[in-house]
């Protein structure tokens, strides 16, 4: 840790002004700046990395004046950066933005990663991924005293597959919880309207969080289905059939598909066009019933064995 790169910024005041003009991110997103042969983080992100990686804030350096006009900063070698990626994504469930310079005081997001979306940083992770992460988006229609209608879309971007499903659920979302566990989901997108307080969304967040899954909030507009059929036509292997797919009748699931496609940036990469497959997941309610029946049968069988054993012991 003693060989940390020296913090060198040509135009300190210009960078400070640029950084402070960036939109405020949520606490789960970390911005990192690629300086070529090393990386930097600034502001709250720098403090977080200092505590998480270096276990001390003494590594922080100040850009600009040593007051509120300055900017706390920290540097990382390439090796430290890669180790931090694994820690942040796999253990802490953070989202990462890697900013790259396109000219003097011109920066853009070059790479993005989250627990369910590792495509951009596979090289940085060095292939140290146990299994392809599954990301899922969920859209819910809930009415008082009625069963919840749930529509999901999940993706395995490594093999370019999208799965969709719609099902009824109870007020505890037991079927959704079972599906999350069954699929091994790493990150879940939910729609959030920040102008209102939605009890159902709060329930969903609690359930997803209890499963150890990263929760990512997306605006309601991301779940709109206006363009979903033409988007699917571009990315599915059989373009001609996309408009006639039976899955497009699953309106809630299609809303989830729209959000997932947008979040993963699938349409921004032409290499994805005509490469994805879409399938409908086994009916989760039927699966839950089969699981319940299987458990009941196993329980009955166990009782029969115990009864037989007791009968033998008493004779």
Coordinates of C-alpha atoms in Angstrom, one line a residue:
X1 CA 0.0 0.0 0.0
X2 CA 3.0 2.3 0.5
X3 CA 3.6 2.5 -3.3
X4 CA 0.4 4.4 -4.0
X5 CA 0.6 6.6 -7.2
X6 CA 1.2 10.3 -6.7
X7 CA -1.9 12.4 -7.3
X8 CA -1.2 14.5 -10.3
X9 CA -3.9 16.6 -12.0
X10 CA -2.8 19.3 -14.6
X11 CA -5.7 21.7 -13.9
X12 CA -6.8 21.1 -10.4
X13 CA -9.4 23.9 -10.2
X14 CA -10.8 22.9 -13.6
X15 CA -11.3 19.2 -12.5
X16 CA -12.8 20.3 -9.1
X17 CA -15.3 22.4 -10.9
X18 CA -16.1 19.6 -13.4
X19 CA -16.4 17.0 -10.6
X20 CA -18.7 19.1 -8.5
X21 CA -20.9 19.8 -11.5
X22 CA -21.7 16.1 -12.0
X23 CA -25.2 14.9 -11.0
X24 CA -25.4 13.5 -7.5
X25 CA -25.3 9.7 -7.4
X26 CA -26.8 7.4 -4.9
X27 CA -24.7 6.0 -2.1
X28 CA -24.4 2.6 -3.9
X29 CA -22.6 4.0 -7.0
X30 CA -18.8 4.6 -6.9
X31 CA -17.2 6.8 -9.6
X32 CA -13.6 6.0 -10.5
X33 CA -11.4 7.9 -12.9
X34 CA -8.9 6.2 -15.2
X35 CA -5.7 8.2 -15.3
X36 CA -3.9 5.8 -17.7
X37 CA -1.5 3.9 -15.4
X38 CA -3.4 4.4 -12.2
X39 CA -6.9 5.3 -11.0
X40 CA -8.4 8.0 -8.7
X41 CA -11.6 8.6 -6.8
X42 CA -12.8 11.8 -5.3
X43 CA -15.2 13.2 -2.7
X44 CA -17.3 10.7 -0.7
X45 CA -16.1 7.9 -3.1
X46 CA -12.5 8.6 -2.1
X47 CA -13.4 8.5 1.6
X48 CA -15.2 5.2 1.0
X49 CA -12.2 3.6 -0.8
X50 CA -9.8 4.9 1.9
X51 CA -11.9 3.2 4.6
X52 CA -12.6 0.0 2.6
X53 CA -9.3 -0.6 0.8
X54 CA -6.6 1.2 2.9
X55 CA -8.4 1.0 6.3
X56 CA -7.4 4.6 7.0
X57 CA -8.3 8.0 5.9
X58 CA -4.7 9.2 6.1
X59 CA -4.2 8.2 2.5
X60 CA -6.6 11.0 1.4
X61 CA -5.0 13.9 -0.5
X62 CA -6.6 17.2 -1.1
X63 CA -7.0 18.7 -4.6
X64 CA -7.1 22.5 -4.4
X65 CA -7.2 24.3 -1.1
X66 CA -7.4 22.5 2.2
X67 CA -11.0 23.8 2.9
X68 CA -14.5 23.2 1.6
X69 CA -13.5 24.4 -1.9
X70 CA -11.0 21.5 -2.2
X71 CA -11.7 17.9 -3.1
X72 CA -10.6 14.9 -1.1
X73 CA -9.0 12.4 -3.4
X74 CA -7.3 9.0 -3.3
X75 CA -5.2 7.0 -5.8
X76 CA -5.1 3.3 -6.7
X77 CA -2.6 1.2 -8.6
X78 CA -4.1 -1.1 -11.3
X79 CA -3.8 -4.0 -9.0
X80 CA -5.5 -2.3 -6.1
X81 CA -8.3 -1.1 -8.4
X82 CA -9.0 -4.6 -9.6
X83 CA -9.1 -5.9 -6.1
X84 CA -11.5 -3.1 -5.2
X85 CA -13.7 -4.1 -8.1
X86 CA -14.1 -7.6 -6.8
X87 CA -14.7 -6.4 -3.2
X88 CA -17.2 -3.7 -4.3
X89 CA -19.2 -5.8 -6.7
X90 CA -19.2 -9.3 -5.2
X91 CA -19.2 -8.6 -1.4
X92 CA -20.6 -5.0 -1.0
X93 CA -23.1 -5.0 -3.9
X94 CA -22.0 -1.6 -5.2
X95 CA -22.3 -0.2 -8.7
X96 CA -19.2 1.1 -10.5
X97 CA -18.7 3.8 -13.1
X98 CA -15.2 4.1 -14.7
X99 CA -14.7 7.5 -16.2
X100 CA -12.2 8.0 -19.1
X101 CA -10.7 11.1 -20.5
X102 CA -11.6 12.1 -24.1
X103 CA -9.5 15.3 -24.0
X104 CA -8.5 18.2 -21.6
X105 CA -11.3 18.4 -19.0
X106 CA -13.5 16.2 -21.1
X107 CA -14.6 13.0 -19.3
X108 CA -17.2 10.3 -20.1
X109 CA -18.4 7.1 -18.5
X110 CA -16.3 4.4 -20.3
X111 CA -17.4 1.4 -18.4
X112 CA -20.2 0.5 -16.0
X113 CA -20.6 -2.5 -13.8
X114 CA -23.0 -3.8 -11.1
X115 CA -23.4 -7.2 -9.3
X116 CA -25.6 -8.4 -12.2
X117 CA -23.8 -6.8 -15.1
X118 CA -20.1 -7.5 -15.4
X119 CA -19.7 -7.4 -19.2
X120 CA -17.7 -4.1 -19.3
X121 CA -15.1 -5.2 -16.8
X122 CA -14.5 -8.8 -17.5
X123 CA -10.9 -8.1 -18.5
X124 CA -10.3 -6.2 -15.2
X125 CA -11.7 -9.1 -13.3
X126 CA -9.3 -11.5 -15.0
X127 CA -11.9 -14.2 -15.6
X128 CA -12.3 -14.6 -11.8
X129 CA -16.1 -15.1 -12.0
X130 CA -17.5 -18.3 -10.6
X131 CA -20.7 -18.1 -12.7
X132 CA -22.4 -15.7 -15.0
X133 CA -24.4 -13.3 -12.9
X134 CA -28.2 -13.2 -13.4
X135 CA -30.0 -9.9 -13.4
X136 CA -33.7 -9.6 -13.0
X137 CA -36.2 -6.8 -13.4
X138 CA -39.7 -6.9 -11.8
X139 CA -42.9 -5.0 -12.3
X140 CA -45.8 -5.4 -10.0
X141 CA -49.5 -4.6 -10.3
X142 CA -51.1 -4.6 -6.8
X143 CA -54.7 -3.9 -5.9
X144 CA -56.1 -3.9 -2.4
X145 CA -57.4 -7.3 -1.1
X146 CA -56.4 -8.9 -4.4
X147 CA -53.5 -11.2 -5.4
X148 CA -50.4 -9.4 -6.8
X149 CA -49.7 -9.7 -10.5
X150 CA -45.9 -10.0 -11.0
X151 CA -44.0 -9.7 -14.2
X152 CA -40.3 -10.4 -14.4
X153 CA -37.6 -10.5 -17.0
X154 CA -34.1 -11.9 -16.3
X155 CA -31.0 -12.0 -18.3
X156 CA -27.8 -14.0 -18.6
X157 CA -25.8 -11.5 -20.8
X158 CA -22.9 -13.9 -21.1
X159 CA -25.0 -16.3 -23.3
X160 CA -27.4 -13.6 -24.5
X161 CA -30.6 -15.0 -23.1
X162 CA -33.7 -13.3 -21.8
X163 CA -36.3 -15.2 -19.8
X164 CA -39.8 -13.8 -18.9
X165 CA -42.6 -14.9 -16.6
X166 CA -45.8 -13.6 -15.2
X167 CA -47.6 -15.0 -12.2
X168 CA -49.9 -14.3 -9.3
X169 CA -48.4 -13.8 -5.8
X170 CA -49.5 -13.2 -2.2
X171 CA -48.8 -10.1 -0.2
X172 CA -45.5 -11.6 1.0
X173 CA -44.3 -12.2 -2.5
X174 CA -43.4 -15.8 -1.7
X175 CA -43.4 -16.9 -5.3
X176 CA -41.1 -14.1 -6.3
X177 CA -38.8 -14.8 -3.5
X178 CA -38.6 -18.5 -4.5
X179 CA -37.8 -17.5 -8.1
X180 CA -35.0 -15.1 -7.0
X181 CA -33.4 -17.9 -5.0
X182 CA -34.0 -20.5 -7.8
X183 CA -32.3 -18.4 -10.4
X184 CA -29.5 -17.2 -8.1
X185 CA -30.2 -13.6 -9.0
X186 CA -27.4 -11.1 -8.1
X187 CA -29.1 -7.8 -8.9
X188 CA -32.8 -6.8 -9.2
X189 CA -34.3 -3.8 -10.9
X190 CA -37.5 -2.3 -9.4
X191 CA -39.5 0.6 -10.6
X192 CA -39.7 3.6 -8.2
X193 CA -41.7 6.8 -8.3
X194 CA -39.8 9.1 -5.9
X195 CA -42.8 11.4 -5.7
X196 CA -44.9 8.9 -3.9
X197 CA -44.5 6.3 -1.1
X198 CA -45.4 2.9 -2.4
X199 CA -45.9 0.2 0.3
X200 CA -45.6 -2.6 -2.2
X201 CA -42.2 -1.3 -3.5
X202 CA -41.0 -1.1 0.1
X203 CA -42.0 -4.8 0.6
X204 CA -40.2 -5.8 -2.6
X205 CA -37.0 -4.0 -1.5
X206 CA -37.1 -5.7 1.9
X207 CA -37.6 -9.2 0.3
X208 CA -34.9 -8.7 -2.3
X209 CA -32.5 -7.3 0.3
X210 CA -33.2 -10.3 2.6
X211 CA -32.0 -12.6 -0.2
X212 CA -28.7 -10.8 -0.3
X213 CA -29.5 -9.3 -3.7
X214 CA -28.4 -5.8 -4.8
X215 CA -31.5 -3.6 -5.4
X216 CA -31.4 -1.0 -8.2
X217 CA -34.1 1.6 -8.4
X218 CA -35.2 2.7 -11.9
X219 CA -37.7 5.3 -13.0
X220 CA -41.2 4.2 -14.0
X221 CA -40.5 5.4 -17.6
X222 CA -37.9 2.7 -18.0
X223 CA -40.6 0.1 -17.6
X224 CA -42.7 1.4 -20.5
X225 CA -43.6 -1.0 -23.3
X226 CA -44.1 1.4 -26.2
X227 CA -40.9 0.3 -28.0
X228 CA -40.4 -3.2 -26.6
X229 CA -41.5 -5.1 -29.7
X230 CA -39.2 -3.2 -32.1
X231 CA -36.4 -3.5 -29.5
X232 CA -36.8 -7.2 -29.4
X233 CA -36.9 -7.4 -33.2
X234 CA -33.4 -5.9 -33.2
X235 CA -31.8 -8.2 -30.7
X236 CA -33.6 -11.5 -31.2
X237 CA -32.2 -14.1 -33.5
X238 CA -35.4 -14.5 -35.4
X239 CA -36.4 -10.8 -36.2
X240 CA -39.4 -11.8 -38.3
X241 CA -41.1 -13.7 -35.5
X242 CA -40.6 -11.2 -32.7
X243 CA -43.8 -9.4 -33.4
X244 CA -45.7 -12.7 -33.2
X245 CA -44.0 -14.0 -30.0
X246 CA -46.6 -15.2 -27.4
X247 CA -44.4 -13.7 -24.7
X248 CA -45.2 -10.1 -25.9
X249 CA -48.7 -10.7 -24.5
X250 CA -47.2 -10.7 -21.0
X251 CA -47.4 -6.9 -20.5
X252 CA -45.9 -6.7 -17.0
X253 CA -43.0 -9.0 -18.1
X254 CA -42.5 -6.9 -21.2
X255 CA -42.2 -3.8 -19.0
X256 CA -39.5 -5.6 -17.1
X257 CA -37.8 -6.6 -20.3
X258 CA -37.8 -3.0 -21.5
X259 CA -36.1 -1.8 -18.2
X260 CA -33.6 -4.6 -18.3
X261 CA -32.6 -4.0 -22.0
X262 CA -32.1 -0.3 -21.3
X263 CA -30.1 -0.8 -18.1
X264 CA -27.8 -3.3 -19.7
X265 CA -27.3 -1.0 -22.7
X266 CA -28.0 -3.9 -25.1
X267 CA -29.1 -1.6 -27.9
X268 CA -26.0 0.5 -27.7
X269 CA -23.8 -2.4 -28.8
X270 CA -24.5 -3.5 -32.5
X271 CA -22.8 -6.9 -31.8
X272 CA -25.9 -7.8 -29.8
X273 CA -28.3 -7.4 -32.7
X274 CA -29.8 -10.7 -33.8
X275 CA -28.0 -12.6 -31.1
X276 CA -30.4 -12.9 -28.1
X277 CA -32.9 -15.7 -27.4
X278 CA -36.2 -15.1 -25.5
X279 CA -38.0 -17.8 -23.6
X280 CA -40.8 -18.1 -21.1
X281 CA -39.8 -19.5 -17.8
X282 CA -41.8 -22.3 -16.3
X283 CA -44.9 -21.1 -14.6
X284 CA -43.7 -20.1 -11.1
X285 CA -47.0 -20.9 -9.4
X286 CA -47.0 -24.4 -10.9
X287 CA -43.4 -24.8 -9.9
X288 CA -44.2 -23.7 -6.3
X289 CA -47.1 -26.2 -6.2
X290 CA -44.9 -29.0 -7.4
X291 CA -42.3 -28.1 -4.8
X292 CA -45.0 -28.1 -2.1
X293 CA -46.3 -31.4 -3.4
X294 CA -42.8 -32.8 -3.4
X295 CA -42.2 -31.6 0.2
X296 CA -45.5 -33.1 1.3
X297 CA -44.7 -36.4 -0.3
X298 CA -41.3 -36.5 1.3
X299 CA -42.9 -35.7 4.6
X300 CA -45.5 -38.4 4.2
X301 CA -42.9 -40.9 3.2
X302 CA -40.8 -40.0 6.3
X303 CA -43.8 -40.5 8.5
X304 CA -44.5 -43.9 6.9
X305 CA -40.9 -45.0 7.4
X306 CA -41.0 -43.9 11.1
X307 CA -44.3 -45.7 11.6
X308 CA -43.0 -48.8 10.1
X309 CA -39.8 -48.6 12.2
X310 CA -41.9 -48.1 15.4
X311 CA -44.0 -51.1 14.4
X312 CA -41.0 -53.3 14.0
X313 CA -39.5 -52.1 17.3
X314 CA -42.7 -53.0 19.2
X315 CA -43.0 -56.5 17.8

